[in-house]
């Protein structure tokens, strides 16, 4: 990466980091573009090189943050030595939930949009930026599985939507139960999803 590209990435990261700080402390409604660029130390024109308005940076930031989350989980997975695909899925989910359980500001910001880090931008003809897209890593893991699955995209979407929507309340409000109490049921539900997508005709 050349000096120009590094400088460009530095400015964009500054905007992302500042926007995240302001959105999670002041709130979206009370945060202005002027607040973001002033605190980030960049010109307002630079903001508009990357984003249309504060709602655009919010949406892209949700995707960016969830992408980072899945990247961290995938990096941790590589150090485990796990080779079974379904065990890998359970590890990834637990890792992500543990981070969100410790970082309520991140969970609140992402809300129930956990799937954005996987699917938003992953299927666009042109990638909008250099963000990590977990879907490619997921397909790589899936290609090494001895068990084959039908419609792997829908299978992943179903799992992530289940995790994001149900664990949001368990973590933030301990409702209807705590995350620790809910996890066994969640993992059994994930097993059911994986089983329902199995392609038994090609299973070896």
mmCIF file of N, CA, C and O in Angstrom, residues 78-171:
data_model
loop_
_atom_site.group_PDB
_atom_site.id
_atom_site.type_symbol
_atom_site.label_atom_id
_atom_site.label_comp_id
_atom_site.label_asym_id
_atom_site.label_seq_id
_atom_site.Cartn_x
_atom_site.Cartn_y
_atom_site.Cartn_z
ATOM 1 N N UNK A 78 -8.545 -19.669 13.632
ATOM 2 C CA UNK A 78 -7.360 -20.238 12.985
ATOM 3 C C UNK A 78 -6.349 -20.780 13.992
ATOM 4 O O UNK A 78 -5.504 -21.619 13.654
ATOM 5 N N UNK A 79 -6.443 -20.306 15.234
ATOM 6 C CA UNK A 79 -5.495 -20.723 16.265
ATOM 7 C C UNK A 79 -5.988 -21.907 17.086
ATOM 8 O O UNK A 79 -5.275 -22.397 17.962
ATOM 9 N N UNK A 80 -7.211 -22.369 16.802
ATOM 10 C CA UNK A 80 -7.807 -23.424 17.628
ATOM 11 C C UNK A 80 -7.463 -24.831 17.150
ATOM 12 O O UNK A 80 -7.485 -25.769 17.939
ATOM 13 N N UNK A 81 -7.217 -24.996 15.880
ATOM 14 C CA UNK A 81 -6.977 -26.331 15.350
ATOM 15 C C UNK A 81 -8.249 -27.100 15.069
ATOM 16 O O UNK A 81 -8.206 -28.305 14.755
ATOM 17 N N UNK A 82 -9.416 -26.424 15.184
ATOM 18 C CA UNK A 82 -10.684 -27.094 14.887
ATOM 19 C C UNK A 82 -10.813 -27.317 13.381
ATOM 20 O O UNK A 82 -10.545 -26.418 12.590
ATOM 21 N N UNK A 83 -11.254 -28.511 13.010
ATOM 22 C CA UNK A 83 -11.395 -28.831 11.588
ATOM 23 C C UNK A 83 -12.830 -29.179 11.202
ATOM 24 O O UNK A 83 -13.193 -29.090 10.036
ATOM 25 N N UNK A 84 -13.628 -29.589 12.156
ATOM 26 C CA UNK A 84 -15.023 -29.915 11.877
ATOM 27 C C UNK A 84 -15.809 -28.617 11.650
ATOM 28 O O UNK A 84 -15.770 -27.712 12.486
ATOM 29 N N UNK A 85 -16.519 -28.544 10.534
ATOM 30 C CA UNK A 85 -17.215 -27.312 10.164
ATOM 31 C C UNK A 85 -18.228 -26.880 11.223
ATOM 32 O O UNK A 85 -18.282 -25.700 11.590
ATOM 33 N N UNK A 86 -19.017 -27.807 11.729
ATOM 34 C CA UNK A 86 -20.052 -27.430 12.691
ATOM 35 C C UNK A 86 -19.433 -26.977 14.017
ATOM 36 O O UNK A 86 -19.940 -26.059 14.661
ATOM 37 N N UNK A 87 -18.319 -27.576 14.415
ATOM 38 C CA UNK A 87 -17.605 -27.104 15.604
ATOM 39 C C UNK A 87 -17.055 -25.698 15.367
ATOM 40 O O UNK A 87 -17.048 -24.861 16.280
ATOM 41 N N UNK A 88 -16.612 -25.435 14.159
ATOM 42 C CA UNK A 88 -16.106 -24.107 13.821
ATOM 43 C C UNK A 88 -17.208 -23.055 13.918
ATOM 44 O O UNK A 88 -16.982 -21.951 14.430
ATOM 45 N N UNK A 89 -18.386 -23.394 13.443
ATOM 46 C CA UNK A 89 -19.521 -22.473 13.516
ATOM 47 C C UNK A 89 -19.842 -22.129 14.962
ATOM 48 O O UNK A 89 -20.017 -20.959 15.325
ATOM 49 N N UNK A 90 -19.888 -23.147 15.811
ATOM 50 C CA UNK A 90 -20.196 -22.910 17.224
ATOM 51 C C UNK A 90 -19.113 -22.063 17.896
ATOM 52 O O UNK A 90 -19.427 -21.198 18.728
ATOM 53 N N UNK A 91 -17.859 -22.301 17.533
ATOM 54 C CA UNK A 91 -16.774 -21.495 18.105
ATOM 55 C C UNK A 91 -16.919 -20.033 17.699
ATOM 56 O O UNK A 91 -16.784 -19.126 18.543
ATOM 57 N N UNK A 92 -17.170 -19.789 16.421
ATOM 58 C CA UNK A 92 -17.310 -18.418 15.925
ATOM 59 C C UNK A 92 -18.439 -17.682 16.644
ATOM 60 O O UNK A 92 -18.288 -16.526 17.047
ATOM 61 N N UNK A 93 -19.569 -18.357 16.799
ATOM 62 C CA UNK A 93 -20.719 -17.733 17.461
ATOM 63 C C UNK A 93 -20.383 -17.397 18.915
ATOM 64 O O UNK A 93 -20.668 -16.296 19.402
ATOM 65 N N UNK A 94 -19.774 -18.335 19.624
ATOM 66 C CA UNK A 94 -19.410 -18.085 21.023
ATOM 67 C C UNK A 94 -18.428 -16.928 21.145
ATOM 68 O O UNK A 94 -18.543 -16.094 22.047
ATOM 69 N N UNK A 95 -17.461 -16.880 20.244
ATOM 70 C CA UNK A 95 -16.449 -15.820 20.289
ATOM 71 C C UNK A 95 -17.098 -14.450 20.099
ATOM 72 O O UNK A 95 -16.808 -13.500 20.833
ATOM 73 N N UNK A 96 -17.972 -14.356 19.111
ATOM 74 C CA UNK A 96 -18.654 -13.094 18.817
ATOM 75 C C UNK A 96 -19.547 -12.681 19.996
ATOM 76 O O UNK A 96 -19.563 -11.518 20.402
ATOM 77 N N UNK A 97 -20.275 -13.634 20.542
ATOM 78 C CA UNK A 97 -21.158 -13.326 21.676
ATOM 79 C C UNK A 97 -20.372 -12.863 22.897
ATOM 80 O O UNK A 97 -20.795 -11.961 23.618
ATOM 81 N N UNK A 98 -19.214 -13.468 23.130
ATOM 82 C CA UNK A 98 -18.393 -13.073 24.273
ATOM 83 C C UNK A 98 -17.902 -11.633 24.126
ATOM 84 O O UNK A 98 -17.846 -10.876 25.102
ATOM 85 N N UNK A 99 -17.539 -11.234 22.905
ATOM 86 C CA UNK A 99 -17.106 -9.854 22.676
ATOM 87 C C UNK A 99 -18.269 -8.893 22.908
ATOM 88 O O UNK A 99 -18.131 -7.876 23.590
ATOM 89 N N UNK A 100 -19.415 -9.213 22.343
ATOM 90 C CA UNK A 100 -20.584 -8.339 22.495
ATOM 91 C C UNK A 100 -21.050 -8.269 23.939
ATOM 92 O O UNK A 100 -21.548 -7.232 24.390
ATOM 93 N N UNK A 101 -20.876 -9.360 24.672
ATOM 94 C CA UNK A 101 -21.259 -9.375 26.081
ATOM 95 C C UNK A 101 -20.371 -8.442 26.906
ATOM 96 O O UNK A 101 -20.806 -7.918 27.939
ATOM 97 N N UNK A 102 -19.150 -8.213 26.428
ATOM 98 C CA UNK A 102 -18.214 -7.339 27.131
ATOM 99 C C UNK A 102 -18.263 -5.901 26.614
ATOM 100 O O UNK A 102 -17.754 -4.995 27.274
ATOM 101 N N UNK A 103 -18.833 -5.711 25.446
ATOM 102 C CA UNK A 103 -18.854 -4.384 24.819
ATOM 103 C C UNK A 103 -20.291 -4.003 24.469
ATOM 104 O O UNK A 103 -20.722 -4.140 23.324
ATOM 105 N N UNK A 104 -21.020 -3.515 25.457
ATOM 106 C CA UNK A 104 -22.430 -3.188 25.243
ATOM 107 C C UNK A 104 -22.616 -1.997 24.317
ATOM 108 O O UNK A 104 -23.637 -1.900 23.625
ATOM 109 N N UNK A 105 -21.636 -1.089 24.271
ATOM 110 C CA UNK A 105 -21.729 0.051 23.354
ATOM 111 C C UNK A 105 -21.718 -0.433 21.914
ATOM 112 O O UNK A 105 -22.488 0.043 21.078
ATOM 113 N N UNK A 106 -20.854 -1.402 21.629
ATOM 114 C CA UNK A 106 -20.793 -1.972 20.282
ATOM 115 C C UNK A 106 -22.080 -2.699 19.955
ATOM 116 O O UNK A 106 -22.642 -2.535 18.864
ATOM 117 N N UNK A 107 -22.584 -3.499 20.893
ATOM 118 C CA UNK A 107 -23.827 -4.239 20.667
ATOM 119 C C UNK A 107 -24.996 -3.295 20.425
ATOM 120 O O UNK A 107 -25.813 -3.513 19.525
ATOM 121 N N UNK A 108 -25.077 -2.235 21.222
ATOM 122 C CA UNK A 108 -26.157 -1.268 21.072
ATOM 123 C C UNK A 108 -26.081 -0.574 19.724
ATOM 124 O O UNK A 108 -27.103 -0.350 19.065
ATOM 125 N N UNK A 109 -24.865 -0.254 19.291
ATOM 126 C CA UNK A 109 -24.687 0.417 18.006
ATOM 127 C C UNK A 109 -25.066 -0.502 16.842
ATOM 128 O O UNK A 109 -25.763 -0.102 15.917
ATOM 129 N N UNK A 110 -24.598 -1.737 16.908
ATOM 130 C CA UNK A 110 -24.916 -2.703 15.849
ATOM 131 C C UNK A 110 -26.401 -3.039 15.877
ATOM 132 O O UNK A 110 -27.007 -3.331 14.850
ATOM 133 N N UNK A 111 -26.987 -2.959 17.096
ATOM 134 C CA UNK A 111 -28.392 -3.321 17.299
ATOM 135 C C UNK A 111 -28.599 -4.768 16.877
ATOM 136 O O UNK A 111 -27.896 -5.648 17.340
ATOM 137 N N UNK A 112 -29.546 -5.007 15.976
ATOM 138 C CA UNK A 112 -29.806 -6.380 15.541
ATOM 139 C C UNK A 112 -29.357 -6.591 14.099
ATOM 140 O O UNK A 112 -29.887 -7.443 13.385
ATOM 141 N N UNK A 113 -28.346 -5.831 13.684
ATOM 142 C CA UNK A 113 -27.881 -5.876 12.297
ATOM 143 C C UNK A 113 -26.574 -6.645 12.142
ATOM 144 O O UNK A 113 -25.706 -6.260 11.357
ATOM 145 N N UNK A 114 -26.415 -7.723 12.896
ATOM 146 C CA UNK A 114 -25.180 -8.487 12.876
ATOM 147 C C UNK A 114 -24.859 -9.033 11.484
ATOM 148 O O UNK A 114 -23.696 -9.161 11.106
ATOM 149 N N UNK A 115 -25.872 -9.321 10.709
ATOM 150 C CA UNK A 115 -25.657 -9.893 9.380
ATOM 151 C C UNK A 115 -25.030 -8.899 8.399
ATOM 152 O O UNK A 115 -24.515 -9.300 7.363
ATOM 153 N N UNK A 116 -25.080 -7.595 8.729
ATOM 154 C CA UNK A 116 -24.526 -6.597 7.816
ATOM 155 C C UNK A 116 -23.056 -6.836 7.537
ATOM 156 O O UNK A 116 -22.584 -6.608 6.429
ATOM 157 N N UNK A 117 -22.310 -7.279 8.553
ATOM 158 C CA UNK A 117 -20.881 -7.499 8.380
ATOM 159 C C UNK A 117 -20.570 -8.654 7.451
ATOM 160 O O UNK A 117 -19.447 -8.797 6.981
ATOM 161 N N UNK A 118 -21.568 -9.485 7.201
ATOM 162 C CA UNK A 118 -21.381 -10.632 6.316
ATOM 163 C C UNK A 118 -21.926 -10.360 4.924
ATOM 164 O O UNK A 118 -21.262 -10.605 3.916
ATOM 165 N N UNK A 119 -23.124 -9.806 4.863
ATOM 166 C CA UNK A 119 -23.817 -9.726 3.580
ATOM 167 C C UNK A 119 -23.818 -8.343 2.932
ATOM 168 O O UNK A 119 -23.887 -8.243 1.716
ATOM 169 N N UNK A 120 -23.751 -7.252 3.701
ATOM 170 C CA UNK A 120 -23.787 -5.923 3.104
ATOM 171 C C UNK A 120 -22.482 -5.647 2.368
ATOM 172 O O UNK A 120 -21.427 -5.559 2.951
ATOM 173 N N UNK A 121 -22.552 -5.528 1.070
ATOM 174 C CA UNK A 121 -21.364 -5.258 0.269
ATOM 175 C C UNK A 121 -20.678 -6.510 -0.231
ATOM 176 O O UNK A 121 -19.895 -6.463 -1.176
ATOM 177 N N UNK A 122 -20.956 -7.666 0.394
ATOM 178 C CA UNK A 122 -20.249 -8.883 0.012
ATOM 179 C C UNK A 122 -20.613 -9.367 -1.381
ATOM 180 O O UNK A 122 -19.842 -10.055 -2.036
ATOM 181 N N UNK A 123 -21.810 -9.007 -1.861
ATOM 182 C CA UNK A 123 -22.254 -9.492 -3.157
ATOM 183 C C UNK A 123 -22.380 -8.377 -4.189
ATOM 184 O O UNK A 123 -22.974 -8.569 -5.244
ATOM 185 N N UNK A 124 -21.822 -7.213 -3.873
ATOM 186 C CA UNK A 124 -21.839 -6.116 -4.839
ATOM 187 C C UNK A 124 -20.781 -6.389 -5.907
ATOM 188 O O UNK A 124 -19.746 -6.987 -5.640
ATOM 189 N N UNK A 125 -21.044 -5.928 -7.114
ATOM 190 C CA UNK A 125 -20.102 -6.167 -8.200
ATOM 191 C C UNK A 125 -18.754 -5.521 -7.909
ATOM 192 O O UNK A 125 -17.706 -6.059 -8.231
ATOM 193 N N UNK A 126 -18.790 -4.357 -7.282
ATOM 194 C CA UNK A 126 -17.565 -3.669 -6.916
ATOM 195 C C UNK A 126 -17.552 -3.478 -5.406
ATOM 196 O O UNK A 126 -18.475 -2.910 -4.844
ATOM 197 N N UNK A 127 -16.475 -3.950 -4.788
ATOM 198 C CA UNK A 127 -16.369 -3.781 -3.348
ATOM 199 C C UNK A 127 -16.229 -2.292 -3.026
ATOM 200 O O UNK A 127 -15.427 -1.597 -3.635
ATOM 201 N N UNK A 128 -16.992 -1.779 -2.080
ATOM 202 C CA UNK A 128 -16.959 -0.358 -1.779
ATOM 203 C C UNK A 128 -15.664 0.089 -1.111
ATOM 204 O O UNK A 128 -15.301 1.243 -1.183
ATOM 205 N N UNK A 129 -14.978 -0.825 -0.433
ATOM 206 C CA UNK A 129 -13.738 -0.451 0.245
ATOM 207 C C UNK A 129 -12.950 -1.714 0.563
ATOM 208 O O UNK A 129 -13.218 -2.780 0.033
ATOM 209 N N UNK A 130 -11.975 -1.550 1.454
ATOM 210 C CA UNK A 130 -11.086 -2.665 1.765
ATOM 211 C C UNK A 130 -11.579 -3.502 2.933
ATOM 212 O O UNK A 130 -10.848 -4.347 3.434
ATOM 213 N N UNK A 131 -12.808 -3.299 3.366
ATOM 214 C CA UNK A 131 -13.325 -4.026 4.521
ATOM 215 C C UNK A 131 -13.282 -5.538 4.304
ATOM 216 O O UNK A 131 -13.483 -6.044 3.193
ATOM 217 N N UNK A 132 -13.057 -6.243 5.408
ATOM 218 C CA UNK A 132 -13.068 -7.702 5.400
ATOM 219 C C UNK A 132 -14.502 -8.198 5.241
ATOM 220 O O UNK A 132 -15.422 -7.688 5.866
ATOM 221 N N UNK A 133 -14.673 -9.228 4.405
ATOM 222 C CA UNK A 133 -15.995 -9.835 4.222
ATOM 223 C C UNK A 133 -15.923 -11.299 4.631
ATOM 224 O O UNK A 133 -15.266 -12.112 3.972
ATOM 225 N N UNK A 134 -16.590 -11.613 5.717
ATOM 226 C CA UNK A 134 -16.527 -12.953 6.296
ATOM 227 C C UNK A 134 -17.082 -14.014 5.359
ATOM 228 O O UNK A 134 -16.671 -15.174 5.437
ATOM 229 N N UNK A 135 -17.990 -13.656 4.486
ATOM 230 C CA UNK A 135 -18.651 -14.661 3.648
ATOM 231 C C UNK A 135 -17.646 -15.489 2.844
ATOM 232 O O UNK A 135 -17.817 -16.699 2.680
ATOM 233 N N UNK A 136 -16.586 -14.853 2.367
ATOM 234 C CA UNK A 136 -15.567 -15.578 1.606
ATOM 235 C C UNK A 136 -14.852 -16.593 2.490
ATOM 236 O O UNK A 136 -14.560 -17.718 2.080
ATOM 237 N N UNK A 137 -14.555 -16.206 3.731
ATOM 238 C CA UNK A 137 -13.915 -17.118 4.679
ATOM 239 C C UNK A 137 -14.849 -18.272 5.022
ATOM 240 O O UNK A 137 -14.425 -19.424 5.162
ATOM 241 N N UNK A 138 -16.121 -17.943 5.152
ATOM 242 C CA UNK A 138 -17.139 -18.959 5.440
ATOM 243 C C UNK A 138 -17.198 -20.001 4.330
ATOM 244 O O UNK A 138 -17.229 -21.212 4.593
ATOM 245 N N UNK A 139 -17.192 -19.562 3.089
ATOM 246 C CA UNK A 139 -17.227 -20.497 1.962
ATOM 247 C C UNK A 139 -15.980 -21.371 1.937
ATOM 248 O O UNK A 139 -16.038 -22.549 1.566
ATOM 249 N N UNK A 140 -14.852 -20.808 2.334
ATOM 250 C CA UNK A 140 -13.608 -21.574 2.390
ATOM 251 C C UNK A 140 -13.699 -22.669 3.450
ATOM 252 O O UNK A 140 -13.289 -23.809 3.219
ATOM 253 N N UNK A 141 -14.249 -22.324 4.613
ATOM 254 C CA UNK A 141 -14.444 -23.329 5.660
ATOM 255 C C UNK A 141 -15.405 -24.418 5.187
ATOM 256 O O UNK A 141 -15.184 -25.605 5.415
ATOM 257 N N UNK A 142 -16.452 -23.988 4.522
ATOM 258 C CA UNK A 142 -17.483 -24.910 4.053
ATOM 259 C C UNK A 142 -16.931 -25.870 2.997
ATOM 260 O O UNK A 142 -17.320 -27.040 2.947
ATOM 261 N N UNK A 143 -16.017 -25.394 2.173
ATOM 262 C CA UNK A 143 -15.455 -26.226 1.107
ATOM 263 C C UNK A 143 -14.636 -27.399 1.656
ATOM 264 O O UNK A 143 -14.421 -28.391 0.965
ATOM 265 N N UNK A 144 -14.194 -27.278 2.903
ATOM 266 C CA UNK A 144 -13.383 -28.330 3.518
ATOM 267 C C UNK A 144 -14.222 -29.288 4.354
ATOM 268 O O UNK A 144 -13.686 -30.240 4.921
ATOM 269 N N UNK A 145 -15.525 -29.030 4.421
ATOM 270 C CA UNK A 145 -16.401 -29.859 5.240
ATOM 271 C C UNK A 145 -16.720 -31.177 4.534
ATOM 272 O O UNK A 145 -16.952 -31.210 3.321
ATOM 273 N N UNK A 146 -16.740 -32.255 5.311
ATOM 274 C CA UNK A 146 -17.113 -33.549 4.750
ATOM 275 C C UNK A 146 -18.618 -33.618 4.499
ATOM 276 O O UNK A 146 -19.085 -34.404 3.677
ATOM 277 N N UNK A 147 -19.363 -32.803 5.237
ATOM 278 C CA UNK A 147 -20.815 -32.733 5.075
ATOM 279 C C UNK A 147 -21.141 -31.587 4.124
ATOM 280 O O UNK A 147 -20.593 -30.496 4.243
ATOM 281 N N UNK A 148 -22.010 -31.820 3.175
ATOM 282 C CA UNK A 148 -22.418 -30.784 2.226
ATOM 283 C C UNK A 148 -23.782 -30.218 2.633
ATOM 284 O O UNK A 148 -24.611 -30.918 3.220
ATOM 285 N N UNK A 149 -23.973 -28.948 2.310
ATOM 286 C CA UNK A 149 -25.201 -28.257 2.710
ATOM 287 C C UNK A 149 -25.866 -27.601 1.510
ATOM 288 O O UNK A 149 -25.182 -27.128 0.597
ATOM 289 N N UNK A 150 -27.181 -27.571 1.537
ATOM 290 C CA UNK A 150 -27.939 -26.875 0.512
ATOM 291 C C UNK A 150 -28.030 -25.392 0.862
ATOM 292 O O UNK A 150 -28.168 -25.038 2.024
ATOM 293 N N UNK A 151 -27.951 -24.556 -0.141
ATOM 294 C CA UNK A 151 -28.109 -23.110 0.026
ATOM 295 C C UNK A 151 -27.306 -22.568 1.218
ATOM 296 O O UNK A 151 -27.873 -22.078 2.196
ATOM 297 N N UNK A 152 -25.972 -22.637 1.147
ATOM 298 C CA UNK A 152 -25.134 -22.203 2.271
ATOM 299 C C UNK A 152 -25.296 -20.732 2.637
ATOM 300 O O UNK A 152 -25.130 -20.365 3.804
ATOM 301 N N UNK A 153 -25.647 -19.894 1.657
ATOM 302 C CA UNK A 153 -25.856 -18.478 1.953
ATOM 303 C C UNK A 153 -27.055 -18.302 2.884
ATOM 304 O O UNK A 153 -26.980 -17.577 3.887
ATOM 305 N N UNK A 154 -28.155 -18.968 2.577
ATOM 306 C CA UNK A 154 -29.352 -18.875 3.404
ATOM 307 C C UNK A 154 -29.117 -19.492 4.777
ATOM 308 O O UNK A 154 -29.626 -18.993 5.783
ATOM 309 N N UNK A 155 -28.340 -20.563 4.823
ATOM 310 C CA UNK A 155 -28.027 -21.211 6.092
ATOM 311 C C UNK A 155 -27.275 -20.252 7.014
ATOM 312 O O UNK A 155 -27.625 -20.099 8.196
ATOM 313 N N UNK A 156 -26.269 -19.573 6.483
ATOM 314 C CA UNK A 156 -25.503 -18.626 7.289
ATOM 315 C C UNK A 156 -26.367 -17.450 7.725
ATOM 316 O O UNK A 156 -26.310 -17.020 8.884
ATOM 317 N N UNK A 157 -27.174 -16.939 6.807
ATOM 318 C CA UNK A 157 -28.074 -15.834 7.128
ATOM 319 C C UNK A 157 -29.012 -16.206 8.274
ATOM 320 O O UNK A 157 -29.218 -15.424 9.207
ATOM 321 N N UNK A 158 -29.564 -17.413 8.226
ATOM 322 C CA UNK A 158 -30.505 -17.865 9.250
ATOM 323 C C UNK A 158 -29.834 -17.941 10.618
ATOM 324 O O UNK A 158 -30.403 -17.507 11.628
ATOM 325 N N UNK A 159 -28.621 -18.468 10.647
ATOM 326 C CA UNK A 159 -27.890 -18.592 11.915
ATOM 327 C C UNK A 159 -27.571 -17.220 12.497
ATOM 328 O O UNK A 159 -27.796 -16.952 13.683
ATOM 329 N N UNK A 160 -27.043 -16.330 11.657
ATOM 330 C CA UNK A 160 -26.633 -15.014 12.155
ATOM 331 C C UNK A 160 -27.835 -14.190 12.599
ATOM 332 O O UNK A 160 -27.779 -13.489 13.619
ATOM 333 N N UNK A 161 -28.925 -14.252 11.852
ATOM 334 C CA UNK A 161 -30.121 -13.515 12.248
ATOM 335 C C UNK A 161 -30.674 -14.034 13.572
ATOM 336 O O UNK A 161 -31.134 -13.261 14.413
ATOM 337 N N UNK A 162 -30.623 -15.341 13.762
ATOM 338 C CA UNK A 162 -31.065 -15.925 15.031
ATOM 339 C C UNK A 162 -30.192 -15.417 16.174
ATOM 340 O O UNK A 162 -30.699 -14.973 17.206
ATOM 341 N N UNK A 163 -28.895 -15.479 15.982
ATOM 342 C CA UNK A 163 -27.961 -15.048 17.024
ATOM 343 C C UNK A 163 -28.142 -13.564 17.344
ATOM 344 O O UNK A 163 -28.261 -13.166 18.509
ATOM 345 N N UNK A 164 -28.161 -12.728 16.305
ATOM 346 C CA UNK A 164 -28.246 -11.292 16.519
ATOM 347 C C UNK A 164 -29.528 -10.846 17.182
ATOM 348 O O UNK A 164 -29.513 -10.014 18.096
ATOM 349 N N UNK A 165 -30.641 -11.409 16.760
ATOM 350 C CA UNK A 165 -31.941 -10.955 17.284
ATOM 351 C C UNK A 165 -32.227 -11.475 18.680
ATOM 352 O O UNK A 165 -32.728 -10.746 19.539
ATOM 353 N N UNK A 166 -31.889 -12.728 18.946
ATOM 354 C CA UNK A 166 -32.239 -13.304 20.246
ATOM 355 C C UNK A 166 -31.267 -12.894 21.350
ATOM 356 O O UNK A 166 -31.683 -12.690 22.498
ATOM 357 N N UNK A 167 -29.999 -12.756 21.023
ATOM 358 C CA UNK A 167 -29.013 -12.465 22.065
ATOM 359 C C UNK A 167 -28.953 -10.990 22.426
ATOM 360 O O UNK A 167 -28.403 -10.626 23.468
ATOM 361 N N UNK A 168 -29.508 -10.130 21.602
ATOM 362 C CA UNK A 168 -29.534 -8.697 21.878
ATOM 363 C C UNK A 168 -30.196 -8.437 23.232
ATOM 364 O O UNK A 168 -29.638 -7.741 24.104
ATOM 365 N N UNK A 169 -31.360 -8.996 23.459
ATOM 366 C CA UNK A 169 -32.086 -8.788 24.712
ATOM 367 C C UNK A 169 -31.459 -9.544 25.878
ATOM 368 O O UNK A 169 -31.446 -9.056 27.008
ATOM 369 N N UNK A 170 -30.923 -10.720 25.590
ATOM 370 C CA UNK A 170 -30.291 -11.505 26.662
ATOM 371 C C UNK A 170 -29.082 -10.784 27.231
ATOM 372 O O UNK A 170 -28.845 -10.808 28.440
ATOM 373 N N UNK A 171 -28.309 -10.146 26.374
ATOM 374 C CA UNK A 171 -27.105 -9.448 26.827
ATOM 375 C C UNK A 171 -27.441 -8.114 27.477
ATOM 376 O O UNK A 171 -26.982 -7.804 28.579
#
